[in-house]
Coordinates of C-alpha atoms in Angstrom, one line a residue:
M1 CA 156.3 -132.6 81.5
L2 CA 157.4 -134.2 85.5
T3 CA 155.9 -131.1 87.0
R4 CA 152.9 -130.9 85.7
I5 CA 152.1 -134.2 86.2
I6 CA 153.1 -134.3 89.2
T7 CA 150.6 -131.0 89.9
A8 CA 147.7 -132.7 88.1
V9 CA 148.0 -135.9 90.4
V10 CA 148.0 -133.6 93.4
L11 CA 145.2 -131.5 92.2
I12 CA 142.7 -134.7 91.5
G13 CA 143.6 -136.1 94.9
A14 CA 142.8 -132.8 96.8
T15 CA 140.0 -132.8 94.6
L16 CA 138.9 -136.2 95.5
A17 CA 139.0 -135.4 98.9
W18 CA 137.4 -132.3 98.8
L19 CA 133.8 -133.6 97.0
F20 CA 134.1 -136.7 99.4
F21 CA 135.9 -136.9 102.5
A22 CA 135.1 -133.1 103.8
N23 CA 131.5 -132.5 105.5
F24 CA 130.0 -129.2 104.2
E25 CA 131.7 -126.5 105.7
I26 CA 134.9 -127.9 104.9
F27 CA 133.3 -128.0 101.6
A28 CA 132.4 -124.4 101.5
I29 CA 135.4 -122.9 102.8
G30 CA 137.3 -125.3 99.9
A31 CA 135.1 -123.6 97.6
L32 CA 135.5 -120.0 99.2
F33 CA 138.9 -120.7 98.5
I34 CA 138.4 -121.1 94.9
Y35 CA 136.4 -118.0 94.6
A36 CA 139.2 -115.8 96.7
V37 CA 142.1 -117.0 94.2
G38 CA 139.6 -116.4 91.0
A39 CA 138.8 -113.0 91.9
Y40 CA 142.2 -112.3 92.7
E41 CA 143.7 -113.3 89.5
M42 CA 140.6 -111.6 88.2
G43 CA 141.1 -107.9 88.4
P44 CA 144.6 -107.6 85.9
L45 CA 141.9 -109.2 83.2
L46 CA 139.8 -107.1 83.9
G47 CA 141.8 -103.8 83.3
Y48 CA 142.6 -103.1 87.6
K49 CA 146.3 -102.2 87.8
S50 CA 146.4 -104.2 91.3
R51 CA 144.8 -107.8 91.9
I52 CA 143.4 -106.5 94.9
P53 CA 140.3 -104.1 94.0
F54 CA 138.0 -106.5 92.4
L55 CA 139.0 -108.9 94.9
A56 CA 137.5 -107.1 97.8
V57 CA 134.9 -106.2 95.7
A58 CA 133.9 -110.0 94.7
V59 CA 134.0 -111.0 98.8
I60 CA 132.1 -108.1 99.3
G61 CA 129.6 -109.3 96.8
L62 CA 129.6 -112.7 98.0
S63 CA 129.2 -111.6 101.6
L64 CA 126.1 -109.3 100.4
I65 CA 124.5 -112.4 99.0
F66 CA 125.3 -114.6 101.8
A67 CA 123.5 -112.2 104.3
L68 CA 120.6 -112.8 102.4
V69 CA 120.8 -116.5 101.5
E70 CA 123.0 -118.5 104.5
P71 CA 124.2 -121.6 102.5
G72 CA 124.3 -124.0 105.5
S73 CA 120.6 -123.8 105.5
F74 CA 120.5 -125.1 101.6
I75 CA 121.2 -128.9 103.5
G76 CA 118.2 -128.7 106.0
I77 CA 115.8 -126.3 104.7
G78 CA 116.0 -126.6 101.1
V79 CA 117.4 -123.9 98.4
P80 CA 115.6 -120.5 98.3
P81 CA 113.8 -119.0 95.3
L82 CA 116.8 -116.4 95.9
A83 CA 119.8 -118.6 95.5
Q84 CA 118.2 -120.2 92.8
Y85 CA 117.6 -116.3 90.9
A86 CA 121.1 -115.6 91.8
V87 CA 122.5 -118.6 90.2
A88 CA 120.2 -118.3 87.2
A89 CA 121.7 -114.7 86.9
G90 CA 125.1 -116.0 85.7
L91 CA 123.2 -116.6 82.4
I92 CA 123.2 -112.8 81.4
V93 CA 127.2 -113.0 81.0
W94 CA 127.5 -116.3 79.1
V95 CA 124.6 -115.5 77.0
G96 CA 125.4 -111.8 76.4
S97 CA 129.3 -113.1 75.9
I98 CA 128.4 -114.8 72.6
P99 CA 128.0 -111.5 70.1
M100 CA 131.4 -110.7 72.0
L101 CA 133.3 -113.3 71.1
L102 CA 131.5 -113.3 67.4
K103 CA 132.8 -109.6 67.1
Y104 CA 136.2 -109.7 68.9
P105 CA 139.0 -108.3 68.1
N106 CA 136.8 -105.9 66.0
N107 CA 134.9 -104.4 68.9
T108 CA 136.7 -104.6 72.1
A109 CA 135.3 -100.9 73.0
W110 CA 133.5 -102.3 76.1
H111 CA 136.9 -104.3 77.9
K112 CA 137.6 -100.5 78.6
N113 CA 135.2 -99.6 80.5
I114 CA 136.1 -101.0 84.1
V115 CA 132.6 -100.6 85.9
F116 CA 131.3 -102.6 83.0
N117 CA 133.8 -105.4 83.5
T118 CA 133.4 -106.0 87.5
I119 CA 129.8 -106.4 87.0
I120 CA 130.5 -109.2 84.2
A121 CA 133.1 -110.6 86.5
L122 CA 130.5 -110.8 89.2
L123 CA 128.3 -112.9 87.3
M124 CA 130.8 -115.3 86.3
M125 CA 131.7 -115.6 89.5
V126 CA 128.9 -115.5 92.2
P127 CA 126.5 -117.7 90.4
F128 CA 129.4 -120.4 89.9
I129 CA 130.1 -121.0 94.0
I130 CA 126.7 -120.5 95.1
G131 CA 125.7 -123.2 92.3
L132 CA 128.5 -125.1 93.5
L133 CA 127.4 -124.9 97.4
I134 CA 123.9 -126.0 96.0
L135 CA 125.3 -128.9 94.1
R136 CA 127.4 -130.1 97.3
A137 CA 124.2 -129.4 99.7
S138 CA 121.8 -132.0 97.4
E139 CA 120.5 -135.4 99.7
Y140 CA 122.8 -134.2 102.4
G141 CA 120.9 -135.4 105.1
S142 CA 120.1 -138.7 103.4
D143 CA 123.8 -139.2 102.0
P144 CA 126.7 -136.4 102.8
K145 CA 128.4 -137.6 99.8
A146 CA 125.9 -137.8 96.9
G147 CA 126.3 -133.6 96.8
G148 CA 130.1 -135.0 96.0
F149 CA 128.8 -137.1 93.5
L150 CA 126.8 -134.6 91.7
V151 CA 129.5 -132.4 91.4
L152 CA 131.9 -134.6 90.5
S153 CA 129.2 -135.3 87.6
V154 CA 128.9 -132.2 86.0
M155 CA 132.9 -131.3 86.5
A156 CA 133.0 -134.6 84.8
L157 CA 131.0 -133.7 81.9
V158 CA 133.0 -130.8 80.9
W159 CA 136.0 -133.1 81.6
C160 CA 134.8 -135.5 79.1
A161 CA 134.0 -132.6 76.6
D162 CA 137.7 -131.5 76.6
S163 CA 138.7 -134.6 76.0
G164 CA 136.4 -136.1 73.4
A165 CA 137.3 -132.2 71.6
Y166 CA 141.2 -132.6 71.8
F167 CA 141.2 -135.8 69.9
A168 CA 138.1 -135.1 67.9
G169 CA 139.9 -132.0 66.8
R170 CA 143.2 -133.6 66.5
F171 CA 142.0 -136.3 64.1
F172 CA 139.1 -134.5 62.0
G173 CA 139.4 -130.8 62.8
K174 CA 139.3 -128.2 59.5
H175 CA 136.3 -125.6 60.7
K176 CA 137.9 -123.2 62.7
M177 CA 135.4 -122.2 65.6
L178 CA 136.6 -118.6 66.3
P179 CA 140.3 -118.5 65.0
N180 CA 140.9 -115.2 66.7
V181 CA 140.0 -116.5 70.6
S182 CA 141.1 -119.9 70.3
P183 CA 143.1 -120.7 67.2
K184 CA 143.1 -124.5 67.9
K185 CA 139.2 -124.9 68.4
T186 CA 137.3 -126.5 66.1
L187 CA 133.8 -127.4 65.0
E188 CA 134.5 -130.8 64.8
G189 CA 136.1 -130.8 68.2
L190 CA 133.4 -129.2 69.7
I191 CA 130.8 -132.4 68.3
G192 CA 133.3 -134.7 69.5
G193 CA 133.2 -133.4 72.5
I194 CA 129.2 -132.9 72.8
V195 CA 129.6 -137.1 72.2
T196 CA 132.0 -137.8 74.4
A197 CA 130.2 -136.0 77.0
L198 CA 127.0 -137.5 76.4
I199 CA 128.5 -141.4 76.8
G200 CA 129.7 -139.9 79.9
L201 CA 126.5 -138.6 81.2
Y202 CA 124.8 -142.0 80.6
I203 CA 127.5 -143.5 82.8
F204 CA 127.0 -141.5 85.5
I205 CA 123.5 -141.7 85.4
E206 CA 123.3 -145.1 85.3
L207 CA 125.5 -145.2 88.5
G208 CA 123.4 -142.7 90.1
W209 CA 125.5 -139.9 90.1
F210 CA 123.0 -137.7 89.4
G211 CA 120.8 -138.7 92.2
Q212 CA 117.5 -137.1 92.5
Y213 CA 118.6 -134.6 89.3
A214 CA 118.0 -137.7 87.4
I215 CA 114.2 -138.0 87.9
N216 CA 113.4 -136.2 84.7
E217 CA 115.8 -137.8 82.5
G218 CA 114.3 -135.0 79.8
A219 CA 115.4 -132.4 81.4
L220 CA 118.6 -133.5 82.6
Y221 CA 120.2 -134.2 78.8
A222 CA 118.7 -131.2 77.5
A223 CA 120.7 -129.3 80.7
S224 CA 123.7 -131.5 80.2
I225 CA 124.0 -130.2 76.3
L226 CA 123.7 -126.6 76.9
T227 CA 126.3 -127.3 80.1
I228 CA 128.6 -128.7 77.7
V229 CA 128.0 -125.9 75.2
F230 CA 128.4 -123.3 78.0
S231 CA 131.3 -124.5 79.3
V232 CA 133.2 -124.0 75.7
I233 CA 132.0 -120.5 75.9
G234 CA 133.7 -120.3 79.3
D235 CA 136.9 -121.3 77.8
L236 CA 136.8 -118.9 75.3
V237 CA 135.6 -115.9 77.3
E238 CA 138.7 -116.3 79.4
S239 CA 140.8 -116.8 76.5
M240 CA 139.5 -113.6 75.5
L241 CA 139.6 -111.7 78.5
K242 CA 143.5 -112.8 78.7
R243 CA 144.2 -111.9 74.7
L244 CA 142.6 -108.2 75.8
A245 CA 144.4 -108.1 79.3
N246 CA 148.1 -109.8 76.9
I247 CA 148.4 -112.4 79.7
K248 CA 149.5 -116.0 79.2
D249 CA 148.3 -117.5 82.2
S250 CA 145.9 -116.0 84.8
G251 CA 148.1 -116.9 87.3
T252 CA 150.8 -119.5 88.5
I253 CA 149.3 -121.5 91.9
F254 CA 149.5 -124.7 89.8
P255 CA 152.9 -125.5 88.3
G256 CA 152.8 -125.9 85.0
H257 CA 149.1 -125.5 84.7
G258 CA 148.9 -121.8 85.1
G259 CA 146.4 -120.5 87.2
M260 CA 143.1 -120.9 89.0
L261 CA 141.1 -119.5 86.7
D262 CA 142.8 -121.2 83.9
R263 CA 141.7 -124.4 85.2
I264 CA 137.9 -123.6 86.4
D265 CA 137.3 -121.5 83.2
S266 CA 134.7 -123.5 81.6
Q267 CA 133.2 -124.6 84.8
L268 CA 132.5 -121.2 86.0
A269 CA 129.5 -121.2 83.2
A270 CA 129.3 -125.2 83.1
I271 CA 127.9 -125.0 86.8
P272 CA 125.4 -122.0 86.6
V273 CA 124.1 -122.9 83.3
F274 CA 123.6 -126.8 84.1
L275 CA 121.3 -125.9 87.3
T276 CA 119.3 -123.0 86.0
S277 CA 118.7 -124.9 82.7
L278 CA 117.2 -127.8 84.8
Y279 CA 115.4 -125.2 86.9
I280 CA 113.7 -123.7 83.8
F281 CA 113.0 -127.2 82.2
S282 CA 112.0 -129.1 85.2
G283 CA 109.4 -126.2 85.9
V284 CA 111.2 -124.5 88.8
L285 CA 111.9 -121.2 87.7
F286 CA 109.9 -119.0 85.6

């Protein structure tokens, strides 16, 4: 327990420093570190015998995207449509994973196709990091910390949902959501998580943490609800992959808390879903 507490305190401090005291370049390096460690841990979940092959594929894939879309331009020029569509591509895997979750464990033949698994994982990882950089670059020219509050707000929606789901599920949970994937998750917990996160959303809006993204509050609320729901799906997908690979934790980088993927599984879905749905509801895409 002490190890978990110490690790949590260090993680909180490091995250706040990364969000608010690092400039965009250092933030990007931190984001690349998260991406690389996550990709390193992902390999065994996909069926690779070594962690290195998928890491190499992930690095090459992201490098190709960065060759077309330079993240530094998000600050001065703005976010190009190609970057927006790259983030939106993440919806393919998160929406497509729903039938996989519903059919687990009766239909898992897809997991034997390592090429298919690799594509799924790239669509989980790449939109996440691009979305992270887009959020952090928001209003950077006028207020370098504005994007930090924006990233924190989206991440905090997930944390609020997790906390609300835990307590609602513990005290009121009766109906299991997907017991074969995650035995402890309940529908009552999901509802409690959504309510808690919406309360958090209202507070974050009042504090001004969403910045220009709060101009269209209707779109922001709709995007946030989808973000909360899909953050649960992100968690469930990682749980399913770990069960398929017979792995308890994705890694050991965080003592007492498992691996990087164990910490960011919900965020992998939350960040691209938040941005994409906000783009759609605001008329930016499609």
